[in-house]
Amino acid sequence: MTPWLGLVVLLGSWSLGDWGAEACTCSPSHPQDSFCNSDIVIRARVVGKKLVKEGPFGTLVYTIKQMKMYRGFTKMPHVQYIHTEASESLCGVKLEVNKYQYLLTGRIYDGKVYTGLCNFVERWDQLTISQRKGLNYRYHLGCNCKIKSCYYLPCFVSSKNECLWTDMLSNFGYPGYQSKHYACIRQKGGYCSWYRGWAPPDKSVINATDP
């Protein structure tokens, strides 16, 4: 078993690709959770790829040009290669060469960066302005907060460090408005709440459960 197979269980995240890809099943995760749970978060362009004999169906190794790093400075300040399963049924992710810039998240195993469909992987031009702001300076402010998923009503927060995530209840499906436009940030008094806007976070004007 290659290191990425363990990631399928350990890191379920919003991702690029087909949620119904055969055996690959990913639990929805807010982009902030994906950011906070990743060893590496970067913006990069794919400049090459090759298939290596590793794992049951091989491993795709993407050569990338790193444009900017958002997380992972102390672990691997410059990433040159991204590894993923060659098969989408094992959550391997397909990236276009010399076409787009991507937001890539992943985990480090044995000095290599691994990613896949259960990670937050998206074309940079498909991210919202709020998501880009989150990557730059908001998401890391909420890594001590907990985003609690709500699949069925009623749902409640059970502690002051929780934000209730209700995208899965929306008629528009997932990813939804909270995923695209909000970050869960610790406010005054130690409470965590959804935040969107230009001004500094302020608990007095933000409800802890309703973005």
mmCIF file with all atom_site columns, N, CA and C in Angstrom, residues 13-83:
data_model
loop_
_atom_site.group_PDB
_atom_site.id
_atom_site.type_symbol
_atom_site.label_atom_id
_atom_site.label_alt_id
_atom_site.label_comp_id
_atom_site.label_asym_id
_atom_site.label_entity_id
_atom_site.label_seq_id
_atom_site.pdbx_PDB_ins_code
_atom_site.Cartn_x
_atom_site.Cartn_y
_atom_site.Cartn_z
_atom_site.occupancy
_atom_site.B_iso_or_equiv
_atom_site.pdbx_formal_charge
_atom_site.auth_seq_id
_atom_site.auth_comp_id
_atom_site.auth_asym_id
_atom_site.auth_atom_id
_atom_site.pdbx_PDB_model_num
ATOM 1   N N  . SER A 1 13 ? -11.381 15.644 2.220   1.00 0.00 ? 13 SER A N  1
ATOM 2   C CA . SER A 1 13 ? -11.439 17.072 1.930   1.00 0.00 ? 13 SER A CA 1
ATOM 3   C C  . SER A 1 13 ? -12.190 17.349 0.651   1.00 0.00 ? 13 SER A C  1
ATOM 4   N N  . TRP A 1 14 ? -12.623 18.604 0.524   1.00 0.00 ? 14 TRP A N  1
ATOM 5   C CA . TRP A 1 14 ? -13.224 19.059 -0.724  1.00 0.00 ? 14 TRP A CA 1
ATOM 6   C C  . TRP A 1 14 ? -12.180 18.962 -1.815  1.00 0.00 ? 14 TRP A C  1
ATOM 7   N N  . SER A 1 15 ? -12.564 18.498 -3.009  1.00 0.00 ? 15 SER A N  1
ATOM 8   C CA . SER A 1 15 ? -11.542 18.244 -4.010  1.00 0.00 ? 15 SER A CA 1
ATOM 9   C C  . SER A 1 15 ? -12.055 18.441 -5.412  1.00 0.00 ? 15 SER A C  1
ATOM 10  N N  . LEU A 1 16 ? -11.119 18.457 -6.334  1.00 0.00 ? 16 LEU A N  1
ATOM 11  C CA . LEU A 1 16 ? -11.411 18.499 -7.753  1.00 0.00 ? 16 LEU A CA 1
ATOM 12  C C  . LEU A 1 16 ? -11.662 17.077 -8.214  1.00 0.00 ? 16 LEU A C  1
ATOM 13  N N  . GLY A 1 17 ? -12.727 16.854 -8.998  1.00 0.00 ? 17 GLY A N  1
ATOM 14  C CA . GLY A 1 17 ? -12.896 15.521 -9.549  1.00 0.00 ? 17 GLY A CA 1
ATOM 15  C C  . GLY A 1 17 ? -14.291 14.970 -9.303  1.00 0.00 ? 17 GLY A C  1
ATOM 16  N N  . ASP A 1 18 ? -14.488 13.735 -9.683  1.00 0.00 ? 18 ASP A N  1
ATOM 17  C CA . ASP A 1 18 ? -15.786 13.090 -9.619  1.00 0.00 ? 18 ASP A CA 1
ATOM 18  C C  . ASP A 1 18 ? -15.949 12.395 -8.292  1.00 0.00 ? 18 ASP A C  1
ATOM 19  N N  . TRP A 1 19 ? -16.928 12.864 -7.478  1.00 0.00 ? 19 TRP A N  1
ATOM 20  C CA . TRP A 1 19 ? -17.160 12.242 -6.174  1.00 0.00 ? 19 TRP A CA 1
ATOM 21  C C  . TRP A 1 19 ? -17.604 10.794 -6.318  1.00 0.00 ? 19 TRP A C  1
ATOM 22  N N  . GLY A 1 20 ? -18.099 10.409 -7.466  1.00 0.00 ? 20 GLY A N  1
ATOM 23  C CA . GLY A 1 20 ? -18.576 9.053  -7.623  1.00 0.00 ? 20 GLY A CA 1
ATOM 24  C C  . GLY A 1 20 ? -17.569 8.126  -8.258  1.00 0.00 ? 20 GLY A C  1
ATOM 25  N N  . ALA A 1 21 ? -16.298 8.494  -8.213  1.00 0.00 ? 21 ALA A N  1
ATOM 26  C CA . ALA A 1 21 ? -15.276 7.696  -8.885  1.00 0.00 ? 21 ALA A CA 1
ATOM 27  C C  . ALA A 1 21 ? -15.094 6.355  -8.196  1.00 0.00 ? 21 ALA A C  1
ATOM 28  N N  . GLU A 1 22 ? -15.853 5.368  -8.634  1.00 0.00 ? 22 GLU A N  1
ATOM 29  C CA . GLU A 1 22 ? -15.736 3.970  -8.214  1.00 0.00 ? 22 GLU A CA 1
ATOM 30  C C  . GLU A 1 22 ? -15.475 3.844  -6.716  1.00 0.00 ? 22 GLU A C  1
ATOM 31  N N  . ALA A 1 23 ? -14.277 3.316  -6.322  1.00 0.00 ? 23 ALA A N  1
ATOM 32  C CA . ALA A 1 23 ? -14.008 3.011  -4.929  1.00 0.00 ? 23 ALA A CA 1
ATOM 33  C C  . ALA A 1 23 ? -13.544 4.220  -4.138  1.00 0.00 ? 23 ALA A C  1
ATOM 34  N N  . CYS A 1 24 ? -13.342 5.350  -4.772  1.00 0.00 ? 24 CYS A N  1
ATOM 35  C CA . CYS A 1 24 ? -12.868 6.527  -4.062  1.00 0.00 ? 24 CYS A CA 1
ATOM 36  C C  . CYS A 1 24 ? -14.042 7.268  -3.439  1.00 0.00 ? 24 CYS A C  1
ATOM 37  N N  . THR A 1 25 ? -14.103 7.299  -2.133  1.00 0.00 ? 25 THR A N  1
ATOM 38  C CA . THR A 1 25 ? -15.168 7.996  -1.414  1.00 0.00 ? 25 THR A CA 1
ATOM 39  C C  . THR A 1 25 ? -14.541 8.989  -0.456  1.00 0.00 ? 25 THR A C  1
ATOM 40  N N  . CYS A 1 26 ? -14.952 10.257 -0.560  1.00 0.00 ? 26 CYS A N  1
ATOM 41  C CA . CYS A 1 26 ? -14.376 11.312 0.260   1.00 0.00 ? 26 CYS A CA 1
ATOM 42  C C  . CYS A 1 26 ? -15.454 11.986 1.085   1.00 0.00 ? 26 CYS A C  1
ATOM 43  N N  . SER A 1 27 ? -15.196 12.206 2.359   1.00 0.00 ? 27 SER A N  1
ATOM 44  C CA . SER A 1 27 ? -16.122 12.964 3.195   1.00 0.00 ? 27 SER A CA 1
ATOM 45  C C  . SER A 1 27 ? -15.947 14.445 2.899   1.00 0.00 ? 27 SER A C  1
ATOM 46  N N  . PRO A 1 28 ? -17.051 15.196 2.791   1.00 0.00 ? 28 PRO A N  1
ATOM 47  C CA . PRO A 1 28 ? -16.926 16.640 2.559   1.00 0.00 ? 28 PRO A CA 1
ATOM 48  C C  . PRO A 1 28 ? -16.129 17.306 3.670   1.00 0.00 ? 28 PRO A C  1
ATOM 49  N N  . SER A 1 29 ? -15.331 18.276 3.288   1.00 0.00 ? 29 SER A N  1
ATOM 50  C CA . SER A 1 29 ? -14.546 19.022 4.269   1.00 0.00 ? 29 SER A CA 1
ATOM 51  C C  . SER A 1 29 ? -14.448 20.466 3.815   1.00 0.00 ? 29 SER A C  1
ATOM 52  N N  . HIS A 1 30 ? -14.629 21.384 4.733   1.00 0.00 ? 30 HIS A N  1
ATOM 53  C CA . HIS A 1 30 ? -14.510 22.805 4.429   1.00 0.00 ? 30 HIS A CA 1
ATOM 54  C C  . HIS A 1 30 ? -13.071 23.102 4.011   1.00 0.00 ? 30 HIS A C  1
ATOM 55  N N  . PRO A 1 31 ? -12.848 24.016 3.057   1.00 0.00 ? 31 PRO A N  1
ATOM 56  C CA . PRO A 1 31 ? -11.479 24.342 2.641   1.00 0.00 ? 31 PRO A CA 1
ATOM 57  C C  . PRO A 1 31 ? -10.555 24.728 3.790   1.00 0.00 ? 31 PRO A C  1
ATOM 58  N N  . GLN A 1 32 ? -11.108 25.353 4.819   1.00 0.00 ? 32 GLN A N  1
ATOM 59  C CA . GLN A 1 32 ? -10.278 25.716 5.966   1.00 0.00 ? 32 GLN A CA 1
ATOM 60  C C  . GLN A 1 32 ? -9.736  24.481 6.671   1.00 0.00 ? 32 GLN A C  1
ATOM 61  N N  . ASP A 1 33 ? -10.579 23.457 6.843   1.00 0.00 ? 33 ASP A N  1
ATOM 62  C CA . ASP A 1 33 ? -10.103 22.209 7.440   1.00 0.00 ? 33 ASP A CA 1
ATOM 63  C C  . ASP A 1 33 ? -9.031  21.570 6.571   1.00 0.00 ? 33 ASP A C  1
ATOM 64  N N  . SER A 1 34 ? -9.242  21.602 5.259   1.00 0.00 ? 34 SER A N  1
ATOM 65  C CA . SER A 1 34 ? -8.245  21.047 4.343   1.00 0.00 ? 34 SER A CA 1
ATOM 66  C C  . SER A 1 34 ? -6.919  21.783 4.500   1.00 0.00 ? 34 SER A C  1
ATOM 67  N N  . PHE A 1 35 ? -6.987  23.095 4.607   1.00 0.00 ? 35 PHE A N  1
ATOM 68  C CA . PHE A 1 35 ? -5.789  23.909 4.816   1.00 0.00 ? 35 PHE A CA 1
ATOM 69  C C  . PHE A 1 35 ? -5.103  23.520 6.119   1.00 0.00 ? 35 PHE A C  1
ATOM 70  N N  . CYS A 1 36 ? -5.839  23.507 7.196   1.00 0.00 ? 36 CYS A N  1
ATOM 71  C CA . CYS A 1 36 ? -5.250  23.283 8.515   1.00 0.00 ? 36 CYS A CA 1
ATOM 72  C C  . CYS A 1 36 ? -4.719  21.862 8.688   1.00 0.00 ? 36 CYS A C  1
ATOM 73  N N  . ASN A 1 37 ? -5.311  20.890 7.999   1.00 0.00 ? 37 ASN A N  1
ATOM 74  C CA . ASN A 1 37 ? -4.902  19.497 8.141   1.00 0.00 ? 37 ASN A CA 1
ATOM 75  C C  . ASN A 1 37 ? -3.839  19.067 7.140   1.00 0.00 ? 37 ASN A C  1
ATOM 76  N N  . SER A 1 38 ? -3.387  19.982 6.306   1.00 0.00 ? 38 SER A N  1
ATOM 77  C CA . SER A 1 38 ? -2.396  19.647 5.285   1.00 0.00 ? 38 SER A CA 1
ATOM 78  C C  . SER A 1 38 ? -0.997  20.040 5.730   1.00 0.00 ? 38 SER A C  1
ATOM 79  N N  . ASP A 1 39 ? -0.020  19.251 5.308   1.00 0.00 ? 39 ASP A N  1
ATOM 80  C CA . ASP A 1 39 ? 1.380   19.615 5.536   1.00 0.00 ? 39 ASP A CA 1
ATOM 81  C C  . ASP A 1 39 ? 1.813   20.704 4.569   1.00 0.00 ? 39 ASP A C  1
ATOM 82  N N  . ILE A 1 40 ? 1.282   20.625 3.347   1.00 0.00 ? 40 ILE A N  1
ATOM 83  C CA . ILE A 1 40 ? 1.687   21.528 2.273   1.00 0.00 ? 40 ILE A CA 1
ATOM 84  C C  . ILE A 1 40 ? 0.447   22.139 1.619   1.00 0.00 ? 40 ILE A C  1
ATOM 85  N N  . VAL A 1 41 ? 0.473   23.464 1.434   1.00 0.00 ? 41 VAL A N  1
ATOM 86  C CA . VAL A 1 41 ? -0.557  24.171 0.673   1.00 0.00 ? 41 VAL A CA 1
ATOM 87  C C  . VAL A 1 41 ? 0.161   25.149 -0.245  1.00 0.00 ? 41 VAL A C  1
ATOM 88  N N  . ILE A 1 42 ? 0.010   24.958 -1.557  1.00 0.00 ? 42 ILE A N  1
ATOM 89  C CA . ILE A 1 42 ? 0.743   25.788 -2.514  1.00 0.00 ? 42 ILE A CA 1
ATOM 90  C C  . ILE A 1 42 ? -0.127  26.117 -3.724  1.00 0.00 ? 42 ILE A C  1
ATOM 91  N N  . ARG A 1 43 ? 0.282   27.156 -4.438  1.00 0.00 ? 43 ARG A N  1
ATOM 92  C CA . ARG A 1 43 ? -0.251  27.438 -5.774  1.00 0.00 ? 43 ARG A CA 1
ATOM 93  C C  . ARG A 1 43 ? 0.856   27.104 -6.760  1.00 0.00 ? 43 ARG A C  1
ATOM 94  N N  . ALA A 1 44 ? 0.527   26.331 -7.785  1.00 0.00 ? 44 ALA A N  1
ATOM 95  C CA . ALA A 1 44 ? 1.572   25.845 -8.690  1.00 0.00 ? 44 ALA A CA 1
ATOM 96  C C  . ALA A 1 44 ? 1.015   25.558 -10.069 1.00 0.00 ? 44 ALA A C  1
ATOM 97  N N  . ARG A 1 45 ? 1.910   25.507 -11.029 1.00 0.00 ? 45 ARG A N  1
ATOM 98  C CA . ARG A 1 45 ? 1.594   25.097 -12.397 1.00 0.00 ? 45 ARG A CA 1
ATOM 99  C C  . ARG A 1 45 ? 2.286   23.761 -12.662 1.00 0.00 ? 45 ARG A C  1
ATOM 100 N N  . VAL A 1 46 ? 1.563   22.829 -13.273 1.00 0.00 ? 46 VAL A N  1
ATOM 101 C CA . VAL A 1 46 ? 2.141   21.540 -13.617 1.00 0.00 ? 46 VAL A CA 1
ATOM 102 C C  . VAL A 1 46 ? 2.908   21.679 -14.926 1.00 0.00 ? 46 VAL A C  1
ATOM 103 N N  . VAL A 1 47 ? 4.181   21.278 -14.911 1.00 0.00 ? 47 VAL A N  1
ATOM 104 C CA . VAL A 1 47 ? 5.013   21.417 -16.110 1.00 0.00 ? 47 VAL A CA 1
ATOM 105 C C  . VAL A 1 47 ? 5.441   20.073 -16.694 1.00 0.00 ? 47 VAL A C  1
ATOM 106 N N  . GLY A 1 48 ? 5.096   18.981 -16.015 1.00 0.00 ? 48 GLY A N  1
ATOM 107 C CA . GLY A 1 48 ? 5.437   17.663 -16.537 1.00 0.00 ? 48 GLY A CA 1
ATOM 108 C C  . GLY A 1 48 ? 4.839   16.569 -15.681 1.00 0.00 ? 48 GLY A C  1
ATOM 109 N N  . LYS A 1 49 ? 4.806   15.345 -16.204 1.00 0.00 ? 49 LYS A N  1
ATOM 110 C CA . LYS A 1 49 ? 4.317   14.212 -15.421 1.00 0.00 ? 49 LYS A CA 1
ATOM 111 C C  . LYS A 1 49 ? 4.930   12.920 -15.951 1.00 0.00 ? 49 LYS A C  1
ATOM 112 N N  . LYS A 1 50 ? 5.016   11.919 -15.073 1.00 0.00 ? 50 LYS A N  1
ATOM 113 C CA . LYS A 1 50 ? 5.482   10.599 -15.481 1.00 0.00 ? 50 LYS A CA 1
ATOM 114 C C  . LYS A 1 50 ? 4.839   9.549  -14.587 1.00 0.00 ? 50 LYS A C  1
ATOM 115 N N  . LEU A 1 51 ? 4.710   8.349  -15.123 1.00 0.00 ? 51 LEU A N  1
ATOM 116 C CA . LEU A 1 51 ? 4.144   7.230  -14.392 1.00 0.00 ? 51 LEU A CA 1
ATOM 117 C C  . LEU A 1 51 ? 5.275   6.355  -13.880 1.00 0.00 ? 51 LEU A C  1
ATOM 118 N N  . VAL A 1 52 ? 5.276   6.101  -12.573 1.00 0.00 ? 52 VAL A N  1
ATOM 119 C CA . VAL A 1 52 ? 6.302   5.247  -11.979 1.00 0.00 ? 52 VAL A CA 1
ATOM 120 C C  . VAL A 1 52 ? 5.642   3.998  -11.413 1.00 0.00 ? 52 VAL A C  1
ATOM 121 N N  . LYS A 1 53 ? 6.400   2.909  -11.336 1.00 0.00 ? 53 LYS A N  1
ATOM 122 C CA . LYS A 1 53 ? 5.879   1.640  -10.852 1.00 0.00 ? 53 LYS A CA 1
ATOM 123 C C  . LYS A 1 53 ? 5.908   1.629  -9.329  1.00 0.00 ? 53 LYS A C  1
ATOM 124 N N  . GLU A 1 54 ? 4.817   2.100  -8.766  1.00 0.00 ? 54 GLU A N  1
ATOM 125 C CA . GLU A 1 54 ? 4.678   2.145  -7.308  1.00 0.00 ? 54 GLU A CA 1
ATOM 126 C C  . GLU A 1 54 ? 3.208   1.985  -6.992  1.00 0.00 ? 54 GLU A C  1
ATOM 127 N N  . GLY A 1 55 ? 2.863   1.022  -6.118  1.00 0.00 ? 55 GLY A N  1
ATOM 128 C CA . GLY A 1 55 ? 1.465   0.773  -5.825  1.00 0.00 ? 55 GLY A CA 1
ATOM 129 C C  . GLY A 1 55 ? 0.838   -0.148 -6.849  1.00 0.00 ? 55 GLY A C  1
ATOM 130 N N  . PRO A 1 56 ? -0.438  -0.537 -6.644  1.00 0.00 ? 56 PRO A N  1
ATOM 131 C CA . PRO A 1 56 ? -1.091  -1.525 -7.513  1.00 0.00 ? 56 PRO A CA 1
ATOM 132 C C  . PRO A 1 56 ? -1.293  -1.063 -8.948  1.00 0.00 ? 56 PRO A C  1
ATOM 133 N N  . PHE A 1 57 ? -1.500  0.238  -9.156  1.00 0.00 ? 57 PHE A N  1
ATOM 134 C CA . PHE A 1 57 ? -1.727  0.755  -10.505 1.00 0.00 ? 57 PHE A CA 1
ATOM 135 C C  . PHE A 1 57 ? -0.689  1.790  -10.912 1.00 0.00 ? 57 PHE A C  1
ATOM 136 N N  . GLY A 1 58 ? 0.363   1.896  -10.147 1.00 0.00 ? 58 GLY A N  1
ATOM 137 C CA . GLY A 1 58 ? 1.379   2.889  -10.437 1.00 0.00 ? 58 GLY A CA 1
ATOM 138 C C  . GLY A 1 58 ? 1.079   4.224  -9.766  1.00 0.00 ? 58 GLY A C  1
ATOM 139 N N  . THR A 1 59 ? 2.045   5.107  -9.786  1.00 0.00 ? 59 THR A N  1
ATOM 140 C CA . THR A 1 59 ? 1.917   6.433  -9.188  1.00 0.00 ? 59 THR A CA 1
ATOM 141 C C  . THR A 1 59 ? 2.271   7.485  -10.223 1.00 0.00 ? 59 THR A C  1
ATOM 142 N N  . LEU A 1 60 ? 1.432   8.500  -10.335 1.00 0.00 ? 60 LEU A N  1
ATOM 143 C CA . LEU A 1 60 ? 1.746   9.633  -11.185 1.00 0.00 ? 60 LEU A CA 1
ATOM 144 C C  . LEU A 1 60 ? 2.582   10.628 -10.405 1.00 0.00 ? 60 LEU A C  1
ATOM 145 N N  . VAL A 1 61 ? 3.672   11.045 -10.989 1.00 0.00 ? 61 VAL A N  1
ATOM 146 C CA . VAL A 1 61 ? 4.529   12.057 -10.376 1.00 0.00 ? 61 VAL A CA 1
ATOM 147 C C  . VAL A 1 61 ? 4.473   13.301 -11.250 1.00 0.00 ? 61 VAL A C  1
ATOM 148 N N  . TYR A 1 62 ? 3.897   14.356 -10.692 1.00 0.00 ? 62 TYR A N  1
ATOM 149 C CA . TYR A 1 62 ? 3.801   15.622 -11.427 1.00 0.00 ? 62 TYR A CA 1
ATOM 150 C C  . TYR A 1 62 ? 4.991   16.515 -11.063 1.00 0.00 ? 62 TYR A C  1
ATOM 151 N N  . THR A 1 63 ? 5.634   17.045 -12.077 1.00 0.00 ? 63 THR A N  1
ATOM 152 C CA . THR A 1 63 ? 6.652   18.073 -11.855 1.00 0.00 ? 63 THR A CA 1
ATOM 153 C C  . THR A 1 63 ? 5.944   19.418 -11.888 1.00 0.00 ? 63 THR A C  1
ATOM 154 N N  . ILE A 1 64 ? 6.179   20.230 -10.871 1.00 0.00 ? 64 ILE A N  1
ATOM 155 C CA . ILE A 1 64 ? 5.446   21.486 -10.778 1.00 0.00 ? 64 ILE A CA 1
ATOM 156 C C  . ILE A 1 64 ? 6.395   22.679 -10.677 1.00 0.00 ? 64 ILE A C  1
ATOM 157 N N  . LYS A 1 65 ? 5.880   23.820 -11.035 1.00 0.00 ? 65 LYS A N  1
ATOM 158 C CA . LYS A 1 65 ? 6.551   25.085 -10.783 1.00 0.00 ? 65 LYS A CA 1
ATOM 159 C C  . LYS A 1 65 ? 5.775   25.788 -9.682  1.00 0.00 ? 65 LYS A C  1
ATOM 160 N N  . GLN A 1 66 ? 6.372   25.860 -8.506  1.00 0.00 ? 66 GLN A N  1
ATOM 161 C CA . GLN A 1 66 ? 5.694   26.461 -7.360  1.00 0.00 ? 66 GLN A CA 1
ATOM 162 C C  . GLN A 1 66 ? 5.625   27.976 -7.519  1.00 0.00 ? 66 GLN A C  1
ATOM 163 N N  . MET A 1 67 ? 4.401   28.515 -7.428  1.00 0.00 ? 67 MET A N  1
ATOM 164 C CA . MET A 1 67 ? 4.194   29.947 -7.556  1.00 0.00 ? 67 MET A CA 1
ATOM 165 C C  . MET A 1 67 ? 4.176   30.642 -6.197  1.00 0.00 ? 67 MET A C  1
ATOM 166 N N  . LYS A 1 68 ? 3.514   29.988 -5.227  1.00 0.00 ? 68 LYS A N  1
ATOM 167 C CA . LYS A 1 68 ? 3.415   30.572 -3.890  1.00 0.00 ? 68 LYS A CA 1
ATOM 168 C C  . LYS A 1 68 ? 3.116   29.476 -2.885  1.00 0.00 ? 68 LYS A C  1
ATOM 169 N N  . MET A 1 69 ? 3.687   29.591 -1.689  1.00 0.00 ? 69 MET A N  1
ATOM 170 C CA . MET A 1 69 ? 3.399   28.649 -0.609  1.00 0.00 ? 69 MET A CA 1
ATOM 171 C C  . MET A 1 69 ? 2.569   29.343 0.458   1.00 0.00 ? 69 MET A C  1
ATOM 172 N N  . TYR A 1 70 ? 1.538   28.625 0.954   1.00 0.00 ? 70 TYR A N  1
ATOM 173 C CA . TYR A 1 70 ? 0.658   29.154 1.993   1.00 0.00 ? 70 TYR A CA 1
ATOM 174 C C  . TYR A 1 70 ? 0.832   28.409 3.314   1.00 0.00 ? 70 TYR A C  1
ATOM 175 N N  . ARG A 1 71 ? 1.282   27.173 3.238   1.00 0.00 ? 71 ARG A N  1
ATOM 176 C CA . ARG A 1 71 ? 1.494   26.366 4.442   1.00 0.00 ? 71 ARG A CA 1
ATOM 177 C C  . ARG A 1 71 ? 2.574   25.333 4.143   1.00 0.00 ? 71 ARG A C  1
ATOM 178 N N  . GLY A 1 72 ? 3.459   25.119 5.105   1.00 0.00 ? 72 GLY A N  1
ATOM 179 C CA . GLY A 1 72 ? 4.500   24.114 4.930   1.00 0.00 ? 72 GLY A CA 1
ATOM 180 C C  . GLY A 1 72 ? 5.899   24.674 4.875   1.00 0.00 ? 72 GLY A C  1
ATOM 181 N N  . PHE A 1 73 ? 6.063   25.947 5.250   1.00 0.00 ? 73 PHE A N  1
ATOM 182 C CA . PHE A 1 73 ? 7.355   26.614 5.139   1.00 0.00 ? 73 PHE A CA 1
ATOM 183 C C  . PHE A 1 73 ? 8.461   25.874 5.882   1.00 0.00 ? 73 PHE A C  1
ATOM 184 N N  . THR A 1 74 ? 8.149   25.343 7.060   1.00 0.00 ? 74 THR A N  1
ATOM 185 C CA . THR A 1 74 ? 9.175   24.681 7.865   1.00 0.00 ? 74 THR A CA 1
ATOM 186 C C  . THR A 1 74 ? 9.367   23.213 7.482   1.00 0.00 ? 74 THR A C  1
ATOM 187 N N  . LYS A 1 75 ? 8.389   22.630 6.784   1.00 0.00 ? 75 LYS A N  1
ATOM 188 C CA . LYS A 1 75 ? 8.474   21.209 6.449   1.00 0.00 ? 75 LYS A CA 1
ATOM 189 C C  . LYS A 1 75 ? 9.124   20.964 5.088   1.00 0.00 ? 75 LYS A C  1
ATOM 190 N N  . MET A 1 76 ? 8.765   21.791 4.119   1.00 0.00 ? 76 MET A N  1
ATOM 191 C CA . MET A 1 76 ? 9.318   21.658 2.773   1.00 0.00 ? 76 MET A CA 1
ATOM 192 C C  . MET A 1 76 ? 9.105   22.988 2.052   1.00 0.00 ? 76 MET A C  1
ATOM 193 N N  . PRO A 1 77 ? 10.017  23.936 2.196   1.00 0.00 ? 77 PRO A N  1
ATOM 194 C CA . PRO A 1 77 ? 9.802   25.289 1.676   1.00 0.00 ? 77 PRO A CA 1
ATOM 195 C C  . PRO A 1 77 ? 9.670   25.372 0.159   1.00 0.00 ? 77 PRO A C  1
ATOM 196 N N  . HIS A 1 78 ? 10.186  24.406 -0.552  1.00 0.00 ? 78 HIS A N  1
ATOM 197 C CA . HIS A 1 78 ? 10.033  24.417 -2.009  1.00 0.00 ? 78 HIS A CA 1
ATOM 198 C C  . HIS A 1 78 ? 9.657   23.018 -2.485  1.00 0.00 ? 78 HIS A C  1
ATOM 199 N N  . VAL A 1 79 ? 8.519   22.938 -3.160  1.00 0.00 ? 79 VAL A N  1
ATOM 200 C CA . VAL A 1 79 ? 8.015   21.659 -3.657  1.00 0.00 ? 79 VAL A CA 1
ATOM 201 C C  . VAL A 1 79 ? 8.240   21.589 -5.158  1.00 0.00 ? 79 VAL A C  1
ATOM 202 N N  . GLN A 1 80 ? 8.864   20.505 -5.611  1.00 0.00 ? 80 GLN A N  1
ATOM 203 C CA . GLN A 1 80 ? 9.126   20.327 -7.036  1.00 0.00 ? 80 GLN A CA 1
ATOM 204 C C  . GLN A 1 80 ? 8.283   19.208 -7.639  1.00 0.00 ? 80 GLN A C  1
ATOM 205 N N  . TYR A 1 81 ? 7.893   18.221 -6.797  1.00 0.00 ? 81 TYR A N  1
ATOM 206 C CA . TYR A 1 81 ? 7.135   17.081 -7.306  1.00 0.00 ? 81 TYR A CA 1
ATOM 207 C C  . TYR A 1 81 ? 5.916   16.809 -6.421  1.00 0.00 ? 81 TYR A C  1
ATOM 208 N N  . ILE A 1 82 ? 4.813   16.421 -7.067  1.00 0.00 ? 82 ILE A N  1
ATOM 209 C CA . ILE A 1 82 ? 3.597   16.012 -6.372  1.00 0.00 ? 82 ILE A CA 1
ATOM 210 C C  . ILE A 1 82 ? 3.275   14.583 -6.803  1.00 0.00 ? 82 ILE A C  1
ATOM 211 N N  . HIS A 1 83 ? 3.033   13.705 -5.826  1.00 0.00 ? 83 HIS A N  1
ATOM 212 C CA . HIS A 1 83 ? 2.722   12.302 -6.111  1.00 0.00 ? 83 HIS A CA 1
ATOM 213 C C  . HIS A 1 83 ? 1.232   12.035 -5.879  1.00 0.00 ? 83 HIS A C  1
#
